[in-house]
Amino acid sequence: MAVSVETQRALEALDALHAEDPRRVEVEGQSLPKELWHAGRMSAWLERLEAAPDELVQLAVRGQHLQRWQVPRDEYEEGRVGYLTWRRDQGKRAGETTARLMREAGFDEQSAEQVARMIRKQGLGREAGTQAVEDCACLVFLENYFADFSQQVERDHLIRIVRKTWGKMSPQARELALGLPMSEEARELVEAALAE
């Protein structure tokens, strides 16, 4: 997919920061920085969701998890309030850094702020770019993290989480999610969440 010189520069700058993640993940026999791999999965889902995604949306999707390892979840209090505060702070940091990289790559202030808003999930349900970021994040979670996550969380709580995740997704993302390969146990949980 061809992109402008500015977008290519910004994507390369984002991936350079992703590559600094000290955490590693094994993918097809290759060890990759976890965040770089995650960003690649986000972009891959965007390509499945939209035939010709806008370049600003591509940048928002790529920057959504930026440098997340620098502020671990356990530095915040346990429970929902702590989680939501951590997530909000991560979105703010990732948005600010992505906007800075975009300005350095030649983007104007308005475009940089538009991408930062998408990363902060502002306008969810109303703005297509923000919805695309959320859809990709939900699909990456369901595809790659849900099975392990489901082993750590009590069943009723997990069903509520699946229901909330589903409620944030577009109809197209939901359709893609239903096509994901899942263990019998994970699929049963999803079906239970959607049945209620």
PDB file of N, CA and C in Angstrom, residues 56 95-96 98-100 102-103 107-120 122 127:
ATOM      1  N   LEU A  56      -3.775   8.879   8.031  1.00  0.00           N
ATOM      2  CA  LEU A  56      -3.805   9.289   9.440  1.00  0.00           C
ATOM      3  C   LEU A  56      -4.304   8.139  10.314  1.00  0.00           C
ATOM      4  N   GLY A  95      -0.397   9.198  22.236  1.00  0.00           N
ATOM      5  CA  GLY A  95      -0.883  10.233  21.325  1.00  0.00           C
ATOM      6  C   GLY A  95       0.089  11.390  21.200  1.00  0.00           C
ATOM      7  N   GLU A  96       0.614  11.846  22.340  1.00  0.00           N
ATOM      8  CA  GLU A  96       1.563  12.964  22.320  1.00  0.00           C
ATOM      9  C   GLU A  96       2.838  12.601  21.566  1.00  0.00           C
ATOM     10  N   THR A  98       3.275  10.181  19.290  1.00  0.00           N
ATOM     11  CA  THR A  98       2.983   9.983  17.865  1.00  0.00           C
ATOM     12  C   THR A  98       2.823  11.325  17.165  1.00  0.00           C
ATOM     13  N   ALA A  99       2.130  12.263  17.799  1.00  0.00           N
ATOM     14  CA  ALA A  99       1.951  13.603  17.211  1.00  0.00           C
ATOM     15  C   ALA A  99       3.302  14.295  17.015  1.00  0.00           C
ATOM     16  N   ARG A 100       4.185  14.165  17.997  1.00  0.00           N
ATOM     17  CA  ARG A 100       5.521  14.770  17.879  1.00  0.00           C
ATOM     18  C   ARG A 100       6.280  14.161  16.697  1.00  0.00           C
ATOM     19  N   MET A 102       5.039  12.782  14.092  1.00  0.00           N
ATOM     20  CA  MET A 102       4.407  13.230  12.853  1.00  0.00           C
ATOM     21  C   MET A 102       4.860  14.633  12.477  1.00  0.00           C
ATOM     22  N   ARG A 103       4.915  15.536  13.453  1.00  0.00           N
ATOM     23  CA  ARG A 103       5.380  16.904  13.152  1.00  0.00           C
ATOM     24  C   ARG A 103       6.815  16.872  12.642  1.00  0.00           C
ATOM     25  N   PHE A 107       4.283  16.588   9.051  1.00  0.00           N
ATOM     26  CA  PHE A 107       2.833  16.792   9.143  1.00  0.00           C
ATOM     27  C   PHE A 107       2.515  18.113   9.827  1.00  0.00           C
ATOM     28  N   ASP A 108       1.342  18.665   9.503  1.00  0.00           N
ATOM     29  CA  ASP A 108       0.915  19.887  10.168  1.00  0.00           C
ATOM     30  C   ASP A 108       0.318  19.558  11.545  1.00  0.00           C
ATOM     31  N   GLU A 109       0.135  20.601  12.335  1.00  0.00           N
ATOM     32  CA  GLU A 109      -0.363  20.438  13.706  1.00  0.00           C
ATOM     33  C   GLU A 109      -1.757  19.805  13.734  1.00  0.00           C
ATOM     34  N   GLN A 110      -2.616  20.192  12.819  1.00  0.00           N
ATOM     35  CA  GLN A 110      -3.984  19.672  12.796  1.00  0.00           C
ATOM     36  C   GLN A 110      -4.006  18.156  12.570  1.00  0.00           C
ATOM     37  N   SER A 111      -3.206  17.684  11.626  1.00  0.00           N
ATOM     38  CA  SER A 111      -3.140  16.238  11.358  1.00  0.00           C
ATOM     39  C   SER A 111      -2.570  15.488  12.558  1.00  0.00           C
ATOM     40  N   ALA A 112      -1.520  16.051  13.149  1.00  0.00           N
ATOM     41  CA  ALA A 112      -0.901  15.406  14.311  1.00  0.00           C
ATOM     42  C   ALA A 112      -1.888  15.300  15.468  1.00  0.00           C
ATOM     43  N   GLU A 113      -2.650  16.368  15.710  1.00  0.00           N
ATOM     44  CA  GLU A 113      -3.628  16.344  16.803  1.00  0.00           C
ATOM     45  C   GLU A 113      -4.787  15.402  16.489  1.00  0.00           C
ATOM     46  N   GLN A 114      -5.164  15.300  15.221  1.00  0.00           N
ATOM     47  CA  GLN A 114      -6.238  14.386  14.831  1.00  0.00           C
ATOM     48  C   GLN A 114      -5.845  12.944  15.156  1.00  0.00           C
ATOM     49  N   VAL A 115      -4.608  12.583  14.866  1.00  0.00           N
ATOM     50  CA  VAL A 115      -4.127  11.233  15.170  1.00  0.00           C
ATOM     51  C   VAL A 115      -4.050  11.024  16.681  1.00  0.00           C
ATOM     52  N   ALA A 116      -3.582  12.032  17.416  1.00  0.00           N
ATOM     53  CA  ALA A 116      -3.519  11.912  18.879  1.00  0.00           C
ATOM     54  C   ALA A 116      -4.909  11.682  19.459  1.00  0.00           C
ATOM     55  N   ARG A 117      -5.921  12.348  18.902  1.00  0.00           N
ATOM     56  CA  ARG A 117      -7.305  12.147  19.371  1.00  0.00           C
ATOM     57  C   ARG A 117      -7.765  10.704  19.122  1.00  0.00           C
ATOM     58  N   MET A 118      -7.428  10.166  17.960  1.00  0.00           N
ATOM     59  CA  MET A 118      -7.789   8.772  17.661  1.00  0.00           C
ATOM     60  C   MET A 118      -7.141   7.822  18.662  1.00  0.00           C
ATOM     61  N   ILE A 119      -5.867   8.048  18.945  1.00  0.00           N
ATOM     62  CA  ILE A 119      -5.145   7.183  19.883  1.00  0.00           C
ATOM     63  C   ILE A 119      -5.734   7.297  21.287  1.00  0.00           C
ATOM     64  N   ARG A 120      -6.184   8.495  21.654  1.00  0.00           N
ATOM     65  CA  ARG A 120      -6.818   8.684  22.971  1.00  0.00           C
ATOM     66  C   ARG A 120      -8.245   8.144  22.996  1.00  0.00           C
ATOM     67  N   GLN A 122     -10.842   9.358  21.532  1.00  0.00           N
ATOM     68  CA  GLN A 122     -11.861  10.410  21.580  1.00  0.00           C
ATOM     69  C   GLN A 122     -12.745  10.292  20.342  1.00  0.00           C
ATOM     70  N   GLU A 127     -16.539   8.885  15.323  1.00  0.00           N
ATOM     71  CA  GLU A 127     -15.494   9.195  14.337  1.00  0.00           C
ATOM     72  C   GLU A 127     -14.899   7.899  13.793  1.00  0.00           C
TER      73      GLU A 127
END
